[in-house]
Amino acid sequence: MTSNDFSSAQGTPRHDLESSPAATVSAGPGPGPAPEDLLRRLRARGATDPVTHVERVPARAGVPAPWPPWASAELRAAFATRGVVAPWQHQAEAANLAYEGQHVVVATGTASGKSLAYQLPALATLLADPRATVLYLAPTKALAADQLRAVAALELEGVRPACYDGDTPRAEREWIRKHSRFVLTNPDMLHHGILPGHAQWSGFLRRLAYVVIDECHTYRGVFGSHVAHVLRRLRRQCARFGATPVFVLASATSGDPATTGGRLTGLPVTAVTEDASPRGGVTFALWEPPLLPPEAGSAAPVPPQAIGSPSVPPQAIGEHDDLRQVRRSALRETADLLADTVAEGVRTLAFVRSRKGAEVVAANARRSLDEAVPGLGDRVAAYRGGYLREERRELERALLHGDLLGLASTNALELGVDLVGLDAVLICGYPGTRASLWQQAGRAGRSGQEALAVLVARDDPLDTYLVHHPEAIFGAPVEATVLDPANPYVLAPQLACAAVEAPLTPADLALFGDGAKEAVDELVAAGALRQRPTGWYWRHRERPEVDLRGEGGAPVCVVESSTGRLLGTVDGGSSHFLLHPGAVHLHQGVSYVVDDLDLADGCALVHAEEPDWSTHARDVTDLSVVSVRSYVDAGPVGMFLGEVDVTSQVVSYQRRRIATGEVIDTRPLDLPTRELRTVAVWFTLSPQSLALAGVQPADVPGALHAAEHAAIGLLPLMATCDRWDIGGLSTAVHPDTEAPTVFVYDGQPGGAGFAERAYGTASAWLRATRDAIAECGCETGCPSCVQSPKCGNGNNPLSKPDAIRVLDVVLANLPD
Ligand SMILES: [Zn+2]
Ligand SMILES: [Zn+2]
């Protein structure tokens, strides 16, 4: 076995990095400069050193383990033909646990070969027991298709693996139900197809030995909560047929995977987290773009410039500009880095979050290079999703031969082009989770060579925190995948689905967990269920319509007006924000502008257009406390978790230039108010404690508001959410708490688990929030610390120093 590329287990199934190792582009002409030398030159070009940390991620040799004794010679031989000589330690450990009948989650790095951990016990069982069956669940059809290819390629007698999803022709479905022993599907198909048709699946379910849940970290928030109940419905049907399958889960690295796996399945789950796969070494730099001068033309600090790059125009600060840009933008910084690495002959891939951003990075890098050496700019290109297969192959070829040295891409590249063995990877902005970060960094590293990865921080509190706290990236993960199966907005419809499949019994209520009895009582009161001596029965002819992907109102259809083509849907909860008239809407990499949002018809009319601005909706919010679930009384400070009612109205939107973030204008909107009952975490402080800490009464609103923004920005550090999944509200005196209060709430009806996670990790969360604010180099607050891109109050008032005082008071009193 070789160990020539960073975080990749050669020879094991690697669906989570590349779909087809055969198409991989690896080595090319000539070795580039050593990563340390390259980095030294990059950081020396400006007046100030933008690098906050350099981490040497050493090469790691893999730790192989012997085949488990129960893996037959036939199975070992089949894997050997696919290049797997022996399992890695973590694969063997998870496989052994599963084979012994323990529910297990394997949570290791990208491409550490998690598939072998479940394929081994599942396939060994299928070979040993000719009647046994296996159900495999993937979050996407594409991943299931990948896995099907991997299992089919083993050519094992009698397994007959098959995908069963919305694309499966009717004619094949019956054959699959009757004859396949390894069915690959997704939670939606399980929910809409397999469980309602359980009678037809009885033969399969009765013999079900394993349920494999791949990429289980994707089941988070409300979607994850729904999937948790779909799995409980599956367990119920299996139990009716006398089967008790073992669950094997595969997850990206995350905080506390055993707890998350337990919540998802409702079963005790053992975690295997020690990654024993080999990886190449990488030099990983954290890069914070420098502060801009306070006023155009004023004194230092001077923004550093790439060799030959155009000068930085002063940031236009308009009247409506409530987001003062005080730092050089991550896009410009990434473009300069790309130009510099390409000028050094270094094969570089830059990951940028939006397609337009990727084009801006490529265009700026091209211009810089052409100014230095005319024609050099041609060696840089932008990559967007939606290319044809031949175009992708051409791009791979150009990179392989060195015609192309620099590529700026969205993460669409993950799905399309197969590239490893680059010399350097630039990551423009934290991609949201450590899993994505490592996936992107893992593109760097040619055979046997060290590589360079650079994370360029955007002006966002989380990015700021991370570049100053490398331990949050390179140490033990803290971000956990959260879900809340007790959400009544999820539980009630799922119980209704279960009742259609078979009447609910008192024993079932324990299976569905906390709140199930109350939900059943409400369904009875609403006339949906009828109680009889033998259980609760569904009263209607039709099945309930339940969408796993969210319950924020009926989804809104996005329709192209010129053709009438349905482009897709947006969940009702987000529609006001994302589909208001004038909104720029991205669909599969193509940009559309909304002409009209018809709320009565649940439909938004759009036309294709790619303006050079983005749109940002703003809302006004009111909040009242419904009940308190749990609280901590910490003297002058109180920390609470409970239900709240949030009333909000989207009232305007801003248009901002994509390249610079400059605000063009703010336009009013006329949309109705909406109400949301959800879960919130909130803290209160006594006015005396604030005064003692030196916060003047007049500054209390700005202090709380700034702390609220930063706290929302940092919550993704603790839970896999993004700041758009959560909302906040702060006030110097709230009628329900009668004290200065900061609320942070889940954006989905009934909650999604984020506020609960925030409550459970309150001191760590607020400590990180405090540090992010204190460590930002700006004077009065900026988007990197206390300003928010979705503030309903135009980021006013905000007091950065007082926010630190507020959080110090909270942290001094709150127990760890
Ligand atoms: Zn700042
Ligand atoms: Zn705000």
PDB file of N, CA and C in Angstrom, residues 402-474:
ATOM      1  N   GLY A 402       0.442  20.993 -17.237  1.00  0.00           N
ATOM      2  CA  GLY A 402       1.007  22.268 -16.810  1.00  0.00           C
ATOM      3  C   GLY A 402       0.609  23.435 -17.702  1.00  0.00           C
ATOM      4  N   ASP A 403      -0.253  23.227 -18.714  1.00  0.00           N
ATOM      5  CA  ASP A 403      -0.761  24.356 -19.497  1.00  0.00           C
ATOM      6  C   ASP A 403      -1.520  25.285 -18.568  1.00  0.00           C
ATOM      7  N   LEU A 404      -2.168  24.660 -17.595  1.00  0.00           N
ATOM      8  CA  LEU A 404      -2.944  25.396 -16.605  1.00  0.00           C
ATOM      9  C   LEU A 404      -2.255  25.190 -15.264  1.00  0.00           C
ATOM     10  N   LEU A 405      -2.027  26.283 -14.538  1.00  0.00           N
ATOM     11  CA  LEU A 405      -1.358  26.136 -13.241  1.00  0.00           C
ATOM     12  C   LEU A 405      -2.275  26.517 -12.086  1.00  0.00           C
ATOM     13  N   GLY A 406      -3.243  27.391 -12.359  1.00  0.00           N
ATOM     14  CA  GLY A 406      -4.100  27.847 -11.264  1.00  0.00           C
ATOM     15  C   GLY A 406      -5.567  27.697 -11.626  1.00  0.00           C
ATOM     16  N   LEU A 407      -6.340  27.235 -10.662  1.00  0.00           N
ATOM     17  CA  LEU A 407      -7.757  27.053 -10.885  1.00  0.00           C
ATOM     18  C   LEU A 407      -8.492  27.605  -9.665  1.00  0.00           C
ATOM     19  N   ALA A 408      -9.501  28.459  -9.930  1.00  0.00           N
ATOM     20  CA  ALA A 408     -10.351  28.933  -8.840  1.00  0.00           C
ATOM     21  C   ALA A 408     -11.699  28.254  -9.018  1.00  0.00           C
ATOM     22  N   SER A 409     -12.199  27.638  -7.956  1.00  0.00           N
ATOM     23  CA  SER A 409     -13.404  26.821  -8.104  1.00  0.00           C
ATOM     24  C   SER A 409     -14.298  26.955  -6.887  1.00  0.00           C
ATOM     25  N   THR A 410     -15.578  26.743  -7.088  1.00  0.00           N
ATOM     26  CA  THR A 410     -16.456  26.515  -5.946  1.00  0.00           C
ATOM     27  C   THR A 410     -16.262  25.058  -5.556  1.00  0.00           C
ATOM     28  N   ASN A 411     -16.939  24.611  -4.520  1.00  0.00           N
ATOM     29  CA  ASN A 411     -16.746  23.206  -4.161  1.00  0.00           C
ATOM     30  C   ASN A 411     -17.473  22.280  -5.128  1.00  0.00           C
ATOM     31  N   ALA A 412     -18.045  22.862  -6.223  1.00  0.00           N
ATOM     32  CA  ALA A 412     -18.604  22.036  -7.291  1.00  0.00           C
ATOM     33  C   ALA A 412     -17.549  21.067  -7.797  1.00  0.00           C
ATOM     34  N   LEU A 413     -16.302  21.479  -7.648  1.00  0.00           N
ATOM     35  CA  LEU A 413     -15.211  20.621  -8.094  1.00  0.00           C
ATOM     36  C   LEU A 413     -15.245  19.278  -7.391  1.00  0.00           C
ATOM     37  N   GLU A 414     -15.717  19.289  -6.160  1.00  0.00           N
ATOM     38  CA  GLU A 414     -15.790  18.041  -5.413  1.00  0.00           C
ATOM     39  C   GLU A 414     -16.578  16.988  -6.183  1.00  0.00           C
ATOM     40  N   LEU A 415     -17.552  17.445  -6.919  1.00  0.00           N
ATOM     41  CA  LEU A 415     -18.443  16.503  -7.586  1.00  0.00           C
ATOM     42  C   LEU A 415     -17.998  16.199  -9.007  1.00  0.00           C
ATOM     43  N   GLY A 416     -17.241  17.105  -9.598  1.00  0.00           N
ATOM     44  CA  GLY A 416     -16.967  16.959 -11.021  1.00  0.00           C
ATOM     45  C   GLY A 416     -15.571  16.471 -11.338  1.00  0.00           C
ATOM     46  N   VAL A 417     -14.604  17.348 -11.239  1.00  0.00           N
ATOM     47  CA  VAL A 417     -13.261  17.001 -11.678  1.00  0.00           C
ATOM     48  C   VAL A 417     -12.545  16.212 -10.604  1.00  0.00           C
ATOM     49  N   ASP A 418     -11.723  15.308 -11.053  1.00  0.00           N
ATOM     50  CA  ASP A 418     -11.003  14.456 -10.136  1.00  0.00           C
ATOM     51  C   ASP A 418      -9.551  14.880 -10.098  1.00  0.00           C
ATOM     52  N   LEU A 419      -9.193  15.684  -9.128  1.00  0.00           N
ATOM     53  CA  LEU A 419      -7.835  16.187  -9.053  1.00  0.00           C
ATOM     54  C   LEU A 419      -7.249  15.920  -7.690  1.00  0.00           C
ATOM     55  N   VAL A 420      -6.116  15.244  -7.643  1.00  0.00           N
ATOM     56  CA  VAL A 420      -5.321  15.279  -6.434  1.00  0.00           C
ATOM     57  C   VAL A 420      -3.914  15.592  -6.886  1.00  0.00           C
ATOM     58  N   GLY A 421      -3.022  15.728  -5.952  1.00  0.00           N
ATOM     59  CA  GLY A 421      -1.649  15.949  -6.337  1.00  0.00           C
ATOM     60  C   GLY A 421      -1.368  17.357  -6.789  1.00  0.00           C
ATOM     61  N   LEU A 422      -2.074  18.329  -6.233  1.00  0.00           N
ATOM     62  CA  LEU A 422      -1.720  19.718  -6.470  1.00  0.00           C
ATOM     63  C   LEU A 422      -0.646  20.112  -5.466  1.00  0.00           C
ATOM     64  N   ASP A 423       0.088  21.191  -5.778  1.00  0.00           N
ATOM     65  CA  ASP A 423       1.141  21.619  -4.856  1.00  0.00           C
ATOM     66  C   ASP A 423       0.578  22.470  -3.726  1.00  0.00           C
ATOM     67  N   ALA A 424      -0.472  23.204  -4.035  1.00  0.00           N
ATOM     68  CA  ALA A 424      -1.009  24.118  -3.022  1.00  0.00           C
ATOM     69  C   ALA A 424      -2.524  24.235  -3.163  1.00  0.00           C
ATOM     70  N   VAL A 425      -3.179  24.379  -2.035  1.00  0.00           N
ATOM     71  CA  VAL A 425      -4.616  24.622  -2.012  1.00  0.00           C
ATOM     72  C   VAL A 425      -4.870  25.879  -1.197  1.00  0.00           C
ATOM     73  N   LEU A 426      -5.633  26.807  -1.773  1.00  0.00           N
ATOM     74  CA  LEU A 426      -6.025  28.026  -1.066  1.00  0.00           C
ATOM     75  C   LEU A 426      -7.506  27.901  -0.745  1.00  0.00           C
ATOM     76  N   ILE A 427      -7.876  28.140   0.490  1.00  0.00           N
ATOM     77  CA  ILE A 427      -9.272  28.012   0.892  1.00  0.00           C
ATOM     78  C   ILE A 427      -9.750  29.396   1.306  1.00  0.00           C
ATOM     79  N   CYS A 428     -10.607  29.974   0.471  1.00  0.00           N
ATOM     80  CA  CYS A 428     -11.046  31.358   0.691  1.00  0.00           C
ATOM     81  C   CYS A 428     -12.268  31.341   1.609  1.00  0.00           C
ATOM     82  N   GLY A 429     -12.038  31.491   2.900  1.00  0.00           N
ATOM     83  CA  GLY A 429     -13.137  31.457   3.869  1.00  0.00           C
ATOM     84  C   GLY A 429     -13.347  30.056   4.401  1.00  0.00           C
ATOM     85  N   TYR A 430     -13.562  29.963   5.700  1.00  0.00           N
ATOM     86  CA  TYR A 430     -13.822  28.664   6.326  1.00  0.00           C
ATOM     87  C   TYR A 430     -15.059  28.049   5.689  1.00  0.00           C
ATOM     88  N   PRO A 431     -14.963  26.816   5.187  1.00  0.00           N
ATOM     89  CA  PRO A 431     -16.100  26.254   4.452  1.00  0.00           C
ATOM     90  C   PRO A 431     -17.259  25.786   5.337  1.00  0.00           C
ATOM     91  N   GLY A 432     -17.204  26.028   6.636  1.00  0.00           N
ATOM     92  CA  GLY A 432     -18.382  25.761   7.461  1.00  0.00           C
ATOM     93  C   GLY A 432     -18.196  24.617   8.433  1.00  0.00           C
ATOM     94  N   THR A 433     -17.527  23.562   7.975  1.00  0.00           N
ATOM     95  CA  THR A 433     -17.272  22.446   8.872  1.00  0.00           C
ATOM     96  C   THR A 433     -15.832  21.983   8.689  1.00  0.00           C
ATOM     97  N   ARG A 434     -15.324  21.337   9.736  1.00  0.00           N
ATOM     98  CA  ARG A 434     -13.971  20.797   9.629  1.00  0.00           C
ATOM     99  C   ARG A 434     -13.903  19.735   8.550  1.00  0.00           C
ATOM    100  N   ALA A 435     -14.992  18.982   8.384  1.00  0.00           N
ATOM    101  CA  ALA A 435     -14.997  17.934   7.359  1.00  0.00           C
ATOM    102  C   ALA A 435     -14.735  18.535   5.980  1.00  0.00           C
ATOM    103  N   SER A 436     -15.426  19.647   5.648  1.00  0.00           N
ATOM    104  CA  SER A 436     -15.210  20.255   4.336  1.00  0.00           C
ATOM    105  C   SER A 436     -13.814  20.849   4.247  1.00  0.00           C
ATOM    106  N   LEU A 437     -13.347  21.435   5.348  1.00  0.00           N
ATOM    107  CA  LEU A 437     -12.012  22.042   5.335  1.00  0.00           C
ATOM    108  C   LEU A 437     -10.963  20.989   4.976  1.00  0.00           C
ATOM    109  N   TRP A 438     -11.032  19.847   5.637  1.00  0.00           N
ATOM    110  CA  TRP A 438     -10.029  18.802   5.383  1.00  0.00           C
ATOM    111  C   TRP A 438     -10.219  18.181   4.007  1.00  0.00           C
ATOM    112  N   GLN A 439     -11.459  18.131   3.573  1.00  0.00           N
ATOM    113  CA  GLN A 439     -11.714  17.598   2.233  1.00  0.00           C
ATOM    114  C   GLN A 439     -11.025  18.489   1.189  1.00  0.00           C
ATOM    115  N   GLN A 440     -11.142  19.807   1.378  1.00  0.00           N
ATOM    116  CA  GLN A 440     -10.527  20.727   0.427  1.00  0.00           C
ATOM    117  C   GLN A 440      -9.008  20.706   0.563  1.00  0.00           C
ATOM    118  N   ALA A 441      -8.514  20.735   1.800  1.00  0.00           N
ATOM    119  CA  ALA A 441      -7.067  20.706   2.010  1.00  0.00           C
ATOM    120  C   ALA A 441      -6.476  19.410   1.464  1.00  0.00           C
ATOM    121  N   GLY A 442      -7.264  18.346   1.505  1.00  0.00           N
ATOM    122  CA  GLY A 442      -6.803  17.038   1.065  1.00  0.00           C
ATOM    123  C   GLY A 442      -6.496  16.970  -0.421  1.00  0.00           C
ATOM    124  N   ARG A 443      -6.878  18.009  -1.174  1.00  0.00           N
ATOM    125  CA  ARG A 443      -6.527  18.054  -2.591  1.00  0.00           C
ATOM    126  C   ARG A 443      -5.045  18.315  -2.807  1.00  0.00           C
ATOM    127  N   ALA A 444      -4.378  18.840  -1.773  1.00  0.00           N
ATOM    128  CA  ALA A 444      -2.962  19.194  -1.926  1.00  0.00           C
ATOM    129  C   ALA A 444      -2.081  17.985  -1.660  1.00  0.00           C
ATOM    130  N   GLY A 445      -0.986  17.904  -2.378  1.00  0.00           N
ATOM    131  CA  GLY A 445      -0.015  16.849  -2.097  1.00  0.00           C
ATOM    132  C   GLY A 445       0.190  15.915  -3.262  1.00  0.00           C
ATOM    133  N   ARG A 446       1.318  16.086  -3.975  1.00  0.00           N
ATOM    134  CA  ARG A 446       1.651  15.151  -5.037  1.00  0.00           C
ATOM    135  C   ARG A 446       2.352  13.954  -4.443  1.00  0.00           C
ATOM    136  N   SER A 447       2.522  12.918  -5.264  1.00  0.00           N
ATOM    137  CA  SER A 447       3.140  11.686  -4.766  1.00  0.00           C
ATOM    138  C   SER A 447       4.404  11.972  -3.976  1.00  0.00           C
ATOM    139  N   GLY A 448       4.392  11.523  -2.743  1.00  0.00           N
ATOM    140  CA  GLY A 448       5.606  11.578  -1.936  1.00  0.00           C
ATOM    141  C   GLY A 448       6.071  12.974  -1.569  1.00  0.00           C
ATOM    142  N   GLN A 449       5.297  14.018  -1.930  1.00  0.00           N
ATOM    143  CA  GLN A 449       5.776  15.370  -1.647  1.00  0.00           C
ATOM    144  C   GLN A 449       4.907  16.074  -0.629  1.00  0.00           C
ATOM    145  N   GLU A 450       5.541  16.984   0.052  1.00  0.00           N
ATOM    146  CA  GLU A 450       4.813  17.825   1.002  1.00  0.00           C
ATOM    147  C   GLU A 450       4.024  18.876   0.240  1.00  0.00           C
ATOM    148  N   ALA A 451       2.933  19.332   0.822  1.00  0.00           N
ATOM    149  CA  ALA A 451       2.102  20.310   0.134  1.00  0.00           C
ATOM    150  C   ALA A 451       1.795  21.479   1.062  1.00  0.00           C
ATOM    151  N   LEU A 452       1.254  22.529   0.434  1.00  0.00           N
ATOM    152  CA  LEU A 452       0.895  23.724   1.197  1.00  0.00           C
ATOM    153  C   LEU A 452      -0.629  23.911   1.152  1.00  0.00           C
ATOM    154  N   ALA A 453      -1.219  24.223   2.291  1.00  0.00           N
ATOM    155  CA  ALA A 453      -2.633  24.600   2.332  1.00  0.00           C
ATOM    156  C   ALA A 453      -2.729  25.923   3.094  1.00  0.00           C
ATOM    157  N   VAL A 454      -3.559  26.828   2.593  1.00  0.00           N
ATOM    158  CA  VAL A 454      -3.722  28.129   3.247  1.00  0.00           C
ATOM    159  C   VAL A 454      -5.209  28.403   3.431  1.00  0.00           C
ATOM    160  N   LEU A 455      -5.613  28.651   4.667  1.00  0.00           N
ATOM    161  CA  LEU A 455      -6.985  29.083   4.924  1.00  0.00           C
ATOM    162  C   LEU A 455      -6.976  30.602   5.048  1.00  0.00           C
ATOM    163  N   VAL A 456      -7.649  31.285   4.110  1.00  0.00           N
ATOM    164  CA  VAL A 456      -7.722  32.741   4.140  1.00  0.00           C
ATOM    165  C   VAL A 456      -9.028  33.126   4.839  1.00  0.00           C
ATOM    166  N   ALA A 457      -8.925  33.849   5.956  1.00  0.00           N
ATOM    167  CA  ALA A 457     -10.119  34.176   6.740  1.00  0.00           C
ATOM    168  C   ALA A 457     -10.955  35.240   6.038  1.00  0.00           C
ATOM    169  N   ARG A 458     -12.256  35.048   6.023  1.00  0.00           N
ATOM    170  CA  ARG A 458     -13.170  36.097   5.579  1.00  0.00           C
ATOM    171  C   ARG A 458     -13.458  37.010   6.768  1.00  0.00           C
ATOM    172  N   ASP A 459     -14.129  38.145   6.500  1.00  0.00           N
ATOM    173  CA  ASP A 459     -14.474  39.008   7.633  1.00  0.00           C
ATOM    174  C   ASP A 459     -15.767  38.509   8.260  1.00  0.00           C
ATOM    175  N   ASP A 460     -15.594  37.565   9.147  1.00  0.00           N
ATOM    176  CA  ASP A 460     -16.687  36.845   9.786  1.00  0.00           C
ATOM    177  C   ASP A 460     -16.164  36.402  11.149  1.00  0.00           C
ATOM    178  N   PRO A 461     -16.982  36.496  12.204  1.00  0.00           N
ATOM    179  CA  PRO A 461     -16.462  36.184  13.548  1.00  0.00           C
ATOM    180  C   PRO A 461     -15.873  34.781  13.662  1.00  0.00           C
ATOM    181  N   LEU A 462     -16.489  33.808  13.001  1.00  0.00           N
ATOM    182  CA  LEU A 462     -15.992  32.443  13.118  1.00  0.00           C
ATOM    183  C   LEU A 462     -14.620  32.320  12.464  1.00  0.00           C
ATOM    184  N   ASP A 463     -14.454  32.900  11.282  1.00  0.00           N
ATOM    185  CA  ASP A 463     -13.155  32.851  10.604  1.00  0.00           C
ATOM    186  C   ASP A 463     -12.091  33.528  11.464  1.00  0.00           C
ATOM    187  N   THR A 464     -12.454  34.689  12.037  1.00  0.00           N
ATOM    188  CA  THR A 464     -11.513  35.415  12.891  1.00  0.00           C
ATOM    189  C   THR A 464     -11.092  34.550  14.063  1.00  0.00           C
ATOM    190  N   TYR A 465     -12.064  33.926  14.675  1.00  0.00           N
ATOM    191  CA  TYR A 465     -11.765  33.080  15.825  1.00  0.00           C
ATOM    192  C   TYR A 465     -10.809  31.955  15.419  1.00  0.00           C
ATOM    193  N   LEU A 466     -11.126  31.307  14.309  1.00  0.00           N
ATOM    194  CA  LEU A 466     -10.351  30.127  13.921  1.00  0.00           C
ATOM    195  C   LEU A 466      -8.895  30.464  13.602  1.00  0.00           C
ATOM    196  N   VAL A 467      -8.645  31.605  12.916  1.00  0.00           N
ATOM    197  CA  VAL A 467      -7.245  31.892  12.593  1.00  0.00           C
ATOM    198  C   VAL A 467      -6.458  32.289  13.840  1.00  0.00           C
ATOM    199  N   HIS A 468      -7.158  32.653  14.914  1.00  0.00           N
ATOM    200  CA  HIS A 468      -6.455  32.953  16.161  1.00  0.00           C
ATOM    201  C   HIS A 468      -6.497  31.785  17.141  1.00  0.00           C
ATOM    202  N   HIS A 469      -7.248  30.749  16.797  1.00  0.00           N
ATOM    203  CA  HIS A 469      -7.346  29.574  17.669  1.00  0.00           C
ATOM    204  C   HIS A 469      -7.116  28.305  16.866  1.00  0.00           C
ATOM    205  N   PRO A 470      -5.871  28.094  16.456  1.00  0.00           N
ATOM    206  CA  PRO A 470      -5.591  26.918  15.620  1.00  0.00           C
ATOM    207  C   PRO A 470      -6.017  25.613  16.279  1.00  0.00           C
ATOM    208  N   GLU A 471      -6.060  25.594  17.618  1.00  0.00           N
ATOM    209  CA  GLU A 471      -6.438  24.337  18.279  1.00  0.00           C
ATOM    210  C   GLU A 471      -7.868  23.935  17.905  1.00  0.00           C
ATOM    211  N   ALA A 472      -8.688  24.914  17.525  1.00  0.00           N
ATOM    212  CA  ALA A 472     -10.061  24.582  17.135  1.00  0.00           C
ATOM    213  C   ALA A 472     -10.095  23.881  15.773  1.00  0.00           C
ATOM    214  N   ILE A 473      -9.033  24.057  14.993  1.00  0.00           N
ATOM    215  CA  ILE A 473      -8.956  23.373  13.698  1.00  0.00           C
ATOM    216  C   ILE A 473      -8.142  22.092  13.815  1.00  0.00           C
ATOM    217  N   PHE A 474      -7.005  22.179  14.513  1.00  0.00           N
ATOM    218  CA  PHE A 474      -6.067  21.059  14.500  1.00  0.00           C
ATOM    219  C   PHE A 474      -6.174  20.175  15.744  1.00  0.00           C
TER     220      PHE A 474
END
